[in-house]
Amino acid sequence: MTTPRDPALAPSEVFGIDALRIAETMLSPAGAAALAELQRTLDSAVRPLVNEAWETATMPPGIIGALAPLGLMAPDGMRPEEADSTLFSGLRNFVLARTDVSVATVYNAQSGLFRSTVRLGGSDEQIARWDPAIRDFSLTGAFALTEPEHGSDIAGGLATTATRTGDEWRISGRKRWIGGAGAADALAVFARSAEDGEVKCFMVPRDAAGVSLETITGKVSLRPMQNAEITLSDVRVPESARLQRIDSWRDVARIMGRLRSDVAWIAAGLQSGALDAAVRYVREREQFGRPLAGFQLIQEKLARMAGNVTASLAFVTRLSQLQDAGTFTDENSSLAKMWVALRARETAALGREIVGGNGILLEHDVARFFADAEAVYSYEGTHEVTSLIVGRGLTGVSAFT
């Protein structure tokens, strides 16, 4: 039997098994310190809660309660350009998802979906008023675009309407799969104007008259993340609540294109967490008188997982560099989301195989990553839709029907 030795590809505290040391070279000392503090908080205050949260399909308030004070949208000592970069927010999502995908998703619902909608869609005055409160979680929000009958076809099928009367808008319709809506102060609601037929976005107080929410139950993926179906019945908001730079679907697509990189980073972090969990398990678990780590078929699966993690990390890092330089396209973000989410499915499934029957138990972690890979595969652009965006970029011919 081969004498065990210390692994050459041991996981780092913050980024896990990063075979080519991609992640650790991307940050300033202040950025690296911020993510190291995040990891310590995840280990001490969040990780002990996630299995029960998954079992009970609840999001403990202690999770955001532990993360919000870290100020991760504008960490102390970081240059604003780095703190606001897609690269830093991506690495933050990666670290969060290594612990739990629901935790990464609920944090990104605030820092990515909601904040980006305000920052890209709001006027200068609206951004100055709302963004500081979003950063410190004194104003929490949810991104309300998807509808019960319209997901992938939402661009042409958006059915929620907004009718203007003087300086007031009346909004009616339904939204579905809205993450974090139940705990939000405001809902960024997308609706079609009855006047010009174009898509607008409104900051609607969650407790406004005419707003009702119902939590979606029975999920087998992202169970702690609370998704809601929202009904809006003649909800009245002032013109000042309309985000002034969202006047068409083109404006919405601009926001969505930027947000796909967030999901690609989460898909990469999911894979890293699954790999870490699988390696821990096989080094401890013995079968046939020796550790599982010493079996050839196990090592082949681990090597494939490590390859997927490394390729995915390289993919999303380069995407964020292009995005921060202002030279990326919708095809870039769609390709990344499509490919990395597809690899996440494979990587999580390999981890589940490696852990065997125990792979369906929460205590070994891979079960959460395995189930959550299915949600990541579909949200913020399904595999089919992102593939068609890439295909259109390759051929110049649209295959959308």
Tab-separated table of C-alpha atoms in Angstrom:
chain	number	residue	atom	x	y	z
A	1	MET	CA	0.000	0.000	0.000
A	2	THR	CA	1.262	3.494	-0.898
A	3	THR	CA	2.229	5.628	2.091
A	4	PRO	CA	-0.054	8.692	2.237
A	5	ARG	CA	1.616	12.071	1.886
A	6	ASP	CA	0.420	15.645	2.103
A	7	PRO	CA	-1.541	16.501	-1.055
A	8	ALA	CA	0.145	18.851	-3.531
A	9	LEU	CA	-3.240	20.354	-4.447
A	10	ALA	CA	-4.450	21.089	-0.933
A	11	PRO	CA	-7.341	23.552	-0.586
A	12	SER	CA	-6.617	27.109	0.482
A	13	GLU	CA	-8.656	28.622	3.298
A	14	VAL	CA	-10.563	30.988	1.013
A	15	PHE	CA	-10.652	29.557	-2.517
A	16	GLY	CA	-10.469	25.800	-2.010
A	17	ILE	CA	-8.580	23.671	-4.523
A	18	ASP	CA	-7.300	26.228	-7.036
A	19	ALA	CA	-4.886	24.086	-9.044
A	20	LEU	CA	-3.453	26.966	-11.122
A	21	ARG	CA	-3.683	29.548	-8.306
A	22	ILE	CA	-5.973	31.703	-10.407
A	23	ALA	CA	-8.129	33.269	-7.717
A	24	GLU	CA	-5.427	34.232	-5.238
A	25	THR	CA	-3.562	36.312	-7.848
A	26	MET	CA	-6.571	38.463	-8.715
A	27	LEU	CA	-6.911	40.621	-5.595
A	28	SER	CA	-5.141	43.414	-3.738
A	29	PRO	CA	-4.105	42.677	-0.143
A	30	ALA	CA	-7.208	44.541	1.066
A	31	GLY	CA	-9.454	42.495	-1.209
A	32	ALA	CA	-7.845	39.247	-0.118
A	33	ALA	CA	-8.260	40.268	3.531
A	34	ALA	CA	-11.957	41.032	2.994
A	35	LEU	CA	-12.602	37.594	1.510
A	36	ALA	CA	-10.536	35.898	4.221
A	37	GLU	CA	-12.729	37.599	6.826
A	38	LEU	CA	-15.789	36.466	4.870
A	39	GLN	CA	-14.545	32.866	4.954
A	40	ARG	CA	-13.942	33.002	8.690
A	41	THR	CA	-17.479	34.292	9.195
A	42	LEU	CA	-18.895	31.575	6.951
A	43	ASP	CA	-17.034	28.894	8.885
A	44	SER	CA	-17.993	30.177	12.337
A	45	ALA	CA	-21.491	31.647	11.923
A	46	VAL	CA	-23.006	30.359	8.669
A	47	ARG	CA	-21.812	26.808	7.994
A	48	PRO	CA	-23.297	25.501	11.295
A	49	LEU	CA	-26.737	26.693	10.116
A	50	VAL	CA	-26.924	25.552	6.509
A	51	ASN	CA	-27.894	21.895	6.850
A	52	GLU	CA	-30.820	22.622	9.163
A	53	ALA	CA	-31.785	25.521	6.909
A	54	TRP	CA	-31.867	23.132	3.954
A	55	GLU	CA	-33.781	20.477	5.919
A	56	THR	CA	-36.420	22.958	7.112
A	57	ALA	CA	-36.516	25.072	3.915
A	58	THR	CA	-35.976	28.264	5.893
A	59	MET	CA	-33.399	31.044	5.713
A	60	PRO	CA	-32.253	31.804	9.270
A	61	PRO	CA	-32.016	35.564	9.867
A	62	GLY	CA	-28.664	34.915	11.507
A	63	ILE	CA	-27.092	34.280	8.103
A	64	ILE	CA	-27.599	37.765	6.675
A	65	GLY	CA	-27.183	39.069	10.209
A	66	ALA	CA	-23.634	37.677	10.160
A	67	LEU	CA	-22.777	38.756	6.605
A	68	ALA	CA	-24.235	42.278	6.431
A	69	PRO	CA	-21.862	43.851	9.014
A	70	LEU	CA	-18.844	42.751	6.947
A	71	GLY	CA	-19.550	45.547	4.455
A	72	LEU	CA	-18.604	43.340	1.518
A	73	MET	CA	-20.015	45.707	-1.114
A	74	ALA	CA	-17.493	48.355	-0.056
A	75	PRO	CA	-14.876	46.736	2.223
A	76	ASP	CA	-12.641	48.910	4.365
A	77	GLY	CA	-9.290	49.678	2.779
A	78	MET	CA	-10.267	48.676	-0.767
A	79	ARG	CA	-10.105	51.123	-3.634
A	80	PRO	CA	-13.650	51.866	-4.870
A	81	GLU	CA	-12.727	50.671	-8.374
A	82	GLU	CA	-11.795	47.237	-7.044
A	83	ALA	CA	-14.718	47.005	-4.602
A	84	ASP	CA	-17.139	47.863	-7.426
A	85	SER	CA	-15.505	45.532	-9.943
A	86	THR	CA	-17.211	42.512	-11.396
A	87	LEU	CA	-14.080	40.544	-10.558
A	88	PHE	CA	-14.338	41.234	-6.830
A	89	SER	CA	-18.094	40.612	-6.701
A	90	GLY	CA	-17.517	37.406	-8.640
A	91	LEU	CA	-14.858	36.148	-6.248
A	92	ARG	CA	-17.175	37.078	-3.362
A	93	ASN	CA	-19.929	34.958	-4.928
A	94	PHE	CA	-17.436	32.143	-5.476
A	95	VAL	CA	-16.455	32.102	-1.784
A	96	LEU	CA	-20.094	32.279	-0.647
A	97	ALA	CA	-21.159	29.450	-2.977
A	98	ARG	CA	-18.300	27.206	-1.775
A	99	THR	CA	-20.142	27.129	1.553
A	100	ASP	CA	-23.734	27.106	0.292
A	101	VAL	CA	-25.466	28.118	-2.925
A	102	SER	CA	-28.596	29.429	-1.203
A	103	VAL	CA	-26.443	31.708	0.947
A	104	ALA	CA	-24.660	32.984	-2.174
A	105	THR	CA	-27.992	33.453	-3.950
A	106	VAL	CA	-29.673	35.387	-1.146
A	107	TYR	CA	-26.637	37.649	-0.767
A	108	ASN	CA	-26.403	38.150	-4.525
A	109	ALA	CA	-30.123	38.961	-4.696
A	110	GLN	CA	-29.221	42.084	-2.705
A	111	SER	CA	-25.702	42.847	-3.950
A	112	GLY	CA	-26.213	41.788	-7.562
A	113	LEU	CA	-29.791	41.707	-8.830
A	114	PHE	CA	-31.319	44.463	-6.709
A	115	ARG	CA	-28.304	46.731	-6.401
A	116	SER	CA	-27.380	46.465	-10.095
A	117	THR	CA	-30.943	47.281	-11.121
A	118	VAL	CA	-30.816	50.488	-9.087
A	119	ARG	CA	-27.280	51.417	-10.143
A	120	LEU	CA	-27.808	50.719	-13.831
A	121	GLY	CA	-31.446	51.769	-14.031
A	122	GLY	CA	-31.749	54.652	-11.589
A	123	SER	CA	-31.090	58.334	-12.094
A	124	ASP	CA	-28.085	59.907	-10.395
A	125	GLU	CA	-30.377	61.184	-7.643
A	126	GLN	CA	-31.998	57.775	-7.143
A	127	ILE	CA	-28.621	56.032	-6.960
A	128	ALA	CA	-27.331	58.556	-4.425
A	129	ARG	CA	-30.461	58.074	-2.321
A	130	TRP	CA	-30.753	54.288	-2.402
A	131	ASP	CA	-27.339	52.741	-3.033
A	132	PRO	CA	-25.750	53.477	0.377
A	133	ALA	CA	-28.763	51.904	2.106
A	134	ILE	CA	-28.577	48.862	-0.189
A	135	ARG	CA	-24.877	48.424	0.608
A	136	ASP	CA	-25.436	48.315	4.366
A	137	PHE	CA	-28.701	46.307	4.118
A	138	SER	CA	-30.805	49.062	5.714
A	139	LEU	CA	-32.804	48.874	2.469
A	140	THR	CA	-33.309	45.293	1.279
A	141	GLY	CA	-34.850	44.430	-2.045
A	142	ALA	CA	-35.871	41.801	-4.568
A	143	PHE	CA	-35.744	41.637	-8.365
A	144	ALA	CA	-39.259	40.991	-9.677
A	145	LEU	CA	-39.194	40.156	-13.390
A	146	THR	CA	-40.298	36.529	-13.984
A	147	GLU	CA	-44.036	35.793	-14.192
A	148	PRO	CA	-46.128	32.640	-13.743
A	149	GLU	CA	-46.683	32.266	-17.491
A	150	HIS	CA	-43.508	33.938	-18.742
A	151	GLY	CA	-39.923	32.919	-17.965
A	152	SER	CA	-37.680	32.492	-20.987
A	153	ASP	CA	-40.161	34.408	-23.159
A	154	ILE	CA	-40.485	37.309	-20.739
A	155	ALA	CA	-39.075	39.822	-23.258
A	156	GLY	CA	-42.135	39.617	-25.474
A	157	GLY	CA	-44.570	38.177	-22.971
A	158	LEU	CA	-44.316	40.518	-19.964
A	159	ALA	CA	-47.923	40.763	-18.820
A	160	THR	CA	-47.698	42.981	-15.727
A	161	THR	CA	-48.948	46.433	-16.668
A	162	ALA	CA	-48.338	49.964	-15.412
A	163	THR	CA	-50.800	52.753	-16.189
A	164	ARG	CA	-49.861	56.374	-15.590
A	165	THR	CA	-52.336	58.929	-14.306
A	166	GLY	CA	-50.706	62.289	-13.711
A	167	ASP	CA	-47.758	61.799	-11.371
A	168	GLU	CA	-48.857	58.323	-10.285
A	169	TRP	CA	-48.614	54.802	-11.702
A	170	ARG	CA	-51.017	51.930	-11.084
A	171	ILE	CA	-49.442	48.459	-11.409
A	172	SER	CA	-51.303	45.166	-11.828
A	173	GLY	CA	-50.033	41.675	-12.546
A	174	ARG	CA	-48.271	38.664	-11.067
A	175	LYS	CA	-44.642	37.708	-10.525
A	176	ARG	CA	-43.178	34.298	-9.669
A	177	TRP	CA	-39.890	32.847	-8.412
A	178	ILE	CA	-38.974	36.150	-6.799
A	179	GLY	CA	-36.095	35.361	-4.450
A	180	GLY	CA	-36.013	37.055	-1.069
A	181	ALA	CA	-39.266	38.924	-1.648
A	182	GLY	CA	-40.770	38.017	1.716
A	183	ALA	CA	-37.925	39.664	3.646
A	184	ALA	CA	-37.460	42.629	1.295
A	185	ASP	CA	-38.337	46.245	1.984
A	186	ALA	CA	-38.803	47.020	-1.715
A	187	LEU	CA	-39.549	45.079	-4.882
A	188	ALA	CA	-37.978	46.156	-8.186
A	189	VAL	CA	-41.054	45.384	-10.298
A	190	PHE	CA	-40.836	45.301	-14.081
A	191	ALA	CA	-44.062	46.184	-15.901
A	192	ARG	CA	-45.168	47.154	-19.385
A	193	SER	CA	-46.416	50.711	-19.760
A	194	ALA	CA	-49.984	50.925	-21.055
A	195	GLU	CA	-49.024	54.213	-22.704
A	196	ASP	CA	-46.098	53.246	-24.927
A	197	GLY	CA	-45.913	49.442	-24.538
A	198	GLU	CA	-42.330	49.634	-23.258
A	199	VAL	CA	-40.931	47.966	-20.128
A	200	LYS	CA	-40.415	50.133	-17.027
A	201	CYS	CA	-39.191	49.311	-13.516
A	202	PHE	CA	-40.657	50.561	-10.248
A	203	MET	CA	-39.496	50.477	-6.635
A	204	VAL	CA	-42.604	49.091	-4.939
A	205	PRO	CA	-42.751	48.843	-1.131
A	206	ARG	CA	-43.375	45.217	-0.176
A	207	ASP	CA	-46.102	46.302	2.226
A	208	ALA	CA	-47.842	48.629	-0.250
A	209	ALA	CA	-51.615	48.339	-0.560
A	210	GLY	CA	-52.467	45.770	-3.221
A	211	VAL	CA	-49.272	43.701	-2.841
A	212	SER	CA	-49.696	40.109	-1.656
A	213	LEU	CA	-47.033	37.397	-1.436
A	214	GLU	CA	-47.183	33.623	-1.217
A	215	THR	CA	-44.046	31.589	-0.496
A	216	ILE	CA	-43.377	28.810	-3.003
A	217	THR	CA	-43.065	25.472	-1.218
A	218	GLY	CA	-42.130	21.952	-2.268
A	219	LYS	CA	-38.753	22.849	-3.780
A	220	VAL	CA	-36.001	20.228	-4.049
A	221	SER	CA	-33.281	22.785	-4.834
A	222	LEU	CA	-32.172	26.010	-3.134
A	223	ARG	CA	-34.498	25.095	-0.308
A	224	PRO	CA	-33.437	27.784	2.203
A	225	MET	CA	-33.814	30.508	-0.435
A	226	GLN	CA	-37.344	31.821	-0.048
A	227	ASN	CA	-39.017	32.367	-3.442
A	228	ALA	CA	-42.415	33.997	-3.711
A	229	GLU	CA	-45.321	34.449	-6.057
A	230	ILE	CA	-46.434	38.072	-5.941
A	231	THR	CA	-49.814	39.487	-6.893
A	232	LEU	CA	-50.071	43.217	-7.604
A	233	SER	CA	-53.624	44.546	-7.651
A	234	ASP	CA	-53.854	48.202	-8.685
A	235	VAL	CA	-50.742	49.060	-6.673
A	236	ARG	CA	-50.111	52.813	-6.687
A	237	VAL	CA	-46.626	54.322	-6.732
A	238	PRO	CA	-45.411	57.844	-7.598
A	239	GLU	CA	-43.390	58.682	-10.692
A	240	SER	CA	-40.403	59.195	-8.361
A	241	ALA	CA	-40.470	55.413	-7.720
A	242	ARG	CA	-39.850	54.653	-11.406
A	243	LEU	CA	-36.209	53.921	-12.217
A	244	GLN	CA	-35.495	56.647	-14.710
A	245	ARG	CA	-33.034	54.839	-16.972
A	246	ILE	CA	-35.188	51.798	-17.710
A	247	ASP	CA	-37.440	52.661	-20.634
A	248	SER	CA	-37.376	49.532	-22.814
A	249	TRP	CA	-36.535	45.846	-22.883
A	250	ARG	CA	-33.117	46.824	-24.249
A	251	ASP	CA	-32.383	48.482	-20.909
A	252	VAL	CA	-33.506	45.345	-19.045
A	253	ALA	CA	-31.359	43.135	-21.301
A	254	ARG	CA	-28.362	45.354	-20.536
A	255	ILE	CA	-28.811	44.631	-16.837
A	256	MET	CA	-29.450	40.926	-17.377
A	257	GLY	CA	-26.332	40.549	-19.522
A	258	ARG	CA	-24.193	41.919	-16.713
A	259	LEU	CA	-25.879	39.735	-14.095
A	260	ARG	CA	-25.225	36.432	-15.884
A	261	SER	CA	-21.609	36.657	-14.788
A	262	ASP	CA	-22.814	36.558	-11.150
A	263	VAL	CA	-24.542	33.240	-11.775
A	264	ALA	CA	-21.523	31.841	-13.625
A	265	TRP	CA	-19.360	32.677	-10.593
A	266	ILE	CA	-21.867	30.965	-8.275
A	267	ALA	CA	-21.773	27.892	-10.536
A	268	ALA	CA	-17.976	27.870	-10.261
A	269	GLY	CA	-18.094	28.206	-6.470
A	270	LEU	CA	-20.615	25.381	-6.242
A	271	GLN	CA	-18.143	23.107	-8.004
A	272	SER	CA	-15.342	24.130	-5.674
A	273	GLY	CA	-17.475	23.312	-2.633
A	274	ALA	CA	-18.418	19.925	-4.075
A	275	LEU	CA	-14.780	19.108	-4.786
A	276	ASP	CA	-13.655	20.126	-1.301
A	277	ALA	CA	-16.383	17.972	0.247
A	278	ALA	CA	-15.553	14.944	-1.914
A	279	VAL	CA	-11.830	15.145	-1.129
A	280	ARG	CA	-12.502	15.428	2.604
A	281	TYR	CA	-14.762	12.399	2.474
A	282	VAL	CA	-12.442	10.071	0.564
A	283	ARG	CA	-9.482	10.908	2.799
A	284	GLU	CA	-11.492	9.900	5.873
A	285	ARG	CA	-13.728	7.073	4.620
A	286	GLU	CA	-12.308	3.547	4.449
A	287	GLN	CA	-13.593	0.614	2.394
A	288	PHE	CA	-11.952	-2.772	1.854
A	289	GLY	CA	-9.409	-1.882	4.516
A	290	ARG	CA	-8.046	1.353	3.046
A	291	PRO	CA	-9.109	4.959	2.407
A	292	LEU	CA	-11.319	5.573	-0.614
A	293	ALA	CA	-8.720	8.124	-1.702
A	294	GLY	CA	-6.452	5.266	-2.760
A	295	PHE	CA	-8.796	3.802	-5.405
A	296	GLN	CA	-8.093	4.559	-9.057
A	297	LEU	CA	-11.710	5.128	-10.067
A	298	ILE	CA	-12.138	7.604	-7.213
A	299	GLN	CA	-9.036	9.537	-8.210
A	300	GLU	CA	-10.174	9.717	-11.849
A	301	LYS	CA	-13.464	11.298	-10.795
A	302	LEU	CA	-11.696	13.742	-8.497
A	303	ALA	CA	-9.336	14.706	-11.311
A	304	ARG	CA	-12.283	15.441	-13.607
A	305	MET	CA	-13.878	17.538	-10.901
A	306	ALA	CA	-10.617	19.482	-10.415
A	307	GLY	CA	-10.380	20.048	-14.156
A	308	ASN	CA	-13.915	21.417	-14.280
A	309	VAL	CA	-13.286	23.717	-11.313
A	310	THR	CA	-10.064	25.049	-12.804
A	311	ALA	CA	-11.511	25.610	-16.278
A	312	SER	CA	-14.625	27.258	-14.824
A	313	LEU	CA	-12.577	29.559	-12.602
A	314	ALA	CA	-10.414	30.594	-15.550
A	315	PHE	CA	-13.540	31.183	-17.660
A	316	VAL	CA	-15.331	33.430	-15.173
A	317	THR	CA	-12.153	35.316	-14.241
A	318	ARG	CA	-11.529	36.264	-17.863
A	319	LEU	CA	-15.188	37.179	-18.347
A	320	SER	CA	-15.036	39.556	-15.374
A	321	GLN	CA	-11.825	41.116	-16.645
A	322	LEU	CA	-13.525	41.859	-19.963
A	323	GLN	CA	-16.629	43.137	-18.202
A	324	ASP	CA	-14.603	45.478	-15.997
A	325	ALA	CA	-12.768	46.741	-19.079
A	326	GLY	CA	-16.102	47.446	-20.773
A	327	THR	CA	-15.333	45.166	-23.716
A	328	PHE	CA	-17.568	42.171	-23.010
A	329	THR	CA	-20.676	41.240	-24.988
A	330	ASP	CA	-23.929	39.469	-24.150
A	331	GLU	CA	-22.537	36.454	-25.995
A	332	ASN	CA	-19.578	36.385	-23.571
A	333	SER	CA	-21.736	36.282	-20.445
A	334	SER	CA	-24.202	33.840	-22.012
A	335	LEU	CA	-21.403	31.458	-23.013
A	336	ALA	CA	-19.965	31.574	-19.510
A	337	LYS	CA	-23.295	30.997	-17.793
A	338	MET	CA	-24.189	28.163	-20.192
A	339	TRP	CA	-20.881	26.310	-19.988
A	340	VAL	CA	-20.006	26.776	-16.309
A	341	ALA	CA	-23.538	25.843	-15.165
A	342	LEU	CA	-23.359	22.718	-17.341
A	343	ARG	CA	-20.032	21.782	-15.754
A	344	ALA	CA	-21.541	22.435	-12.317
A	345	ARG	CA	-24.106	19.726	-12.966
A	346	GLU	CA	-21.374	17.269	-13.926
A	347	THR	CA	-19.039	18.184	-11.074
A	348	ALA	CA	-21.733	17.941	-8.416
A	349	ALA	CA	-22.906	14.604	-9.825
A	350	LEU	CA	-19.364	13.217	-9.716
A	351	GLY	CA	-19.060	14.320	-6.098
A	352	ARG	CA	-22.317	12.578	-5.278
A	353	GLU	CA	-21.060	9.388	-6.970
A	354	ILE	CA	-17.798	9.474	-5.029
A	355	VAL	CA	-19.562	9.701	-1.673
A	356	GLY	CA	-21.860	6.829	-2.653
A	357	GLY	CA	-24.996	6.244	-0.600
A	358	ASN	CA	-23.801	8.813	1.918
A	359	GLY	CA	-23.883	11.352	-0.900
A	360	ILE	CA	-27.592	11.930	-0.326
A	361	LEU	CA	-27.016	12.945	3.314
A	362	LEU	CA	-26.734	16.626	4.186
A	363	GLU	CA	-23.963	15.987	6.705
A	364	HIS	CA	-21.469	15.318	3.912
A	365	ASP	CA	-22.326	18.535	2.003
A	366	VAL	CA	-22.303	17.134	-1.539
A	367	ALA	CA	-26.061	16.505	-1.429
A	368	ARG	CA	-26.751	20.243	-1.202
A	369	PHE	CA	-24.422	21.030	-4.085
A	370	PHE	CA	-25.895	18.188	-6.153
A	371	ALA	CA	-29.473	19.446	-5.702
A	372	ASP	CA	-28.619	23.122	-6.051
A	373	ALA	CA	-26.781	22.588	-9.336
A	374	GLU	CA	-30.185	22.018	-10.942
A	375	ALA	CA	-31.430	25.482	-9.985
A	376	VAL	CA	-28.216	27.193	-11.069
A	377	TYR	CA	-28.451	25.386	-14.404
A	378	SER	CA	-31.811	27.030	-15.084
A	379	TYR	CA	-32.000	30.468	-13.492
A	380	GLU	CA	-30.867	33.807	-14.985
A	381	GLY	CA	-30.972	32.301	-18.473
A	382	THR	CA	-31.686	28.648	-19.167
A	383	HIS	CA	-29.172	26.467	-20.979
A	384	GLU	CA	-31.297	26.646	-24.119
A	385	VAL	CA	-31.698	30.437	-24.132
A	386	THR	CA	-28.035	31.141	-23.410
A	387	SER	CA	-27.069	28.625	-26.111
A	388	LEU	CA	-29.226	30.472	-28.643
A	389	ILE	CA	-27.603	33.787	-27.755
A	390	VAL	CA	-24.185	32.237	-28.354
A	391	GLY	CA	-25.400	30.537	-31.533
A	392	ARG	CA	-26.724	33.823	-32.881
A	393	GLY	CA	-23.332	35.387	-32.182
A	394	LEU	CA	-21.554	32.593	-34.044
A	395	THR	CA	-23.787	32.520	-37.125
A	396	GLY	CA	-25.437	35.926	-37.312
A	397	VAL	CA	-28.762	34.121	-37.561
A	398	SER	CA	-31.354	34.201	-34.757
A	399	ALA	CA	-32.958	30.857	-33.936
A	400	PHE	CA	-35.364	32.355	-31.399
A	401	THR	CA	-38.993	31.731	-32.374
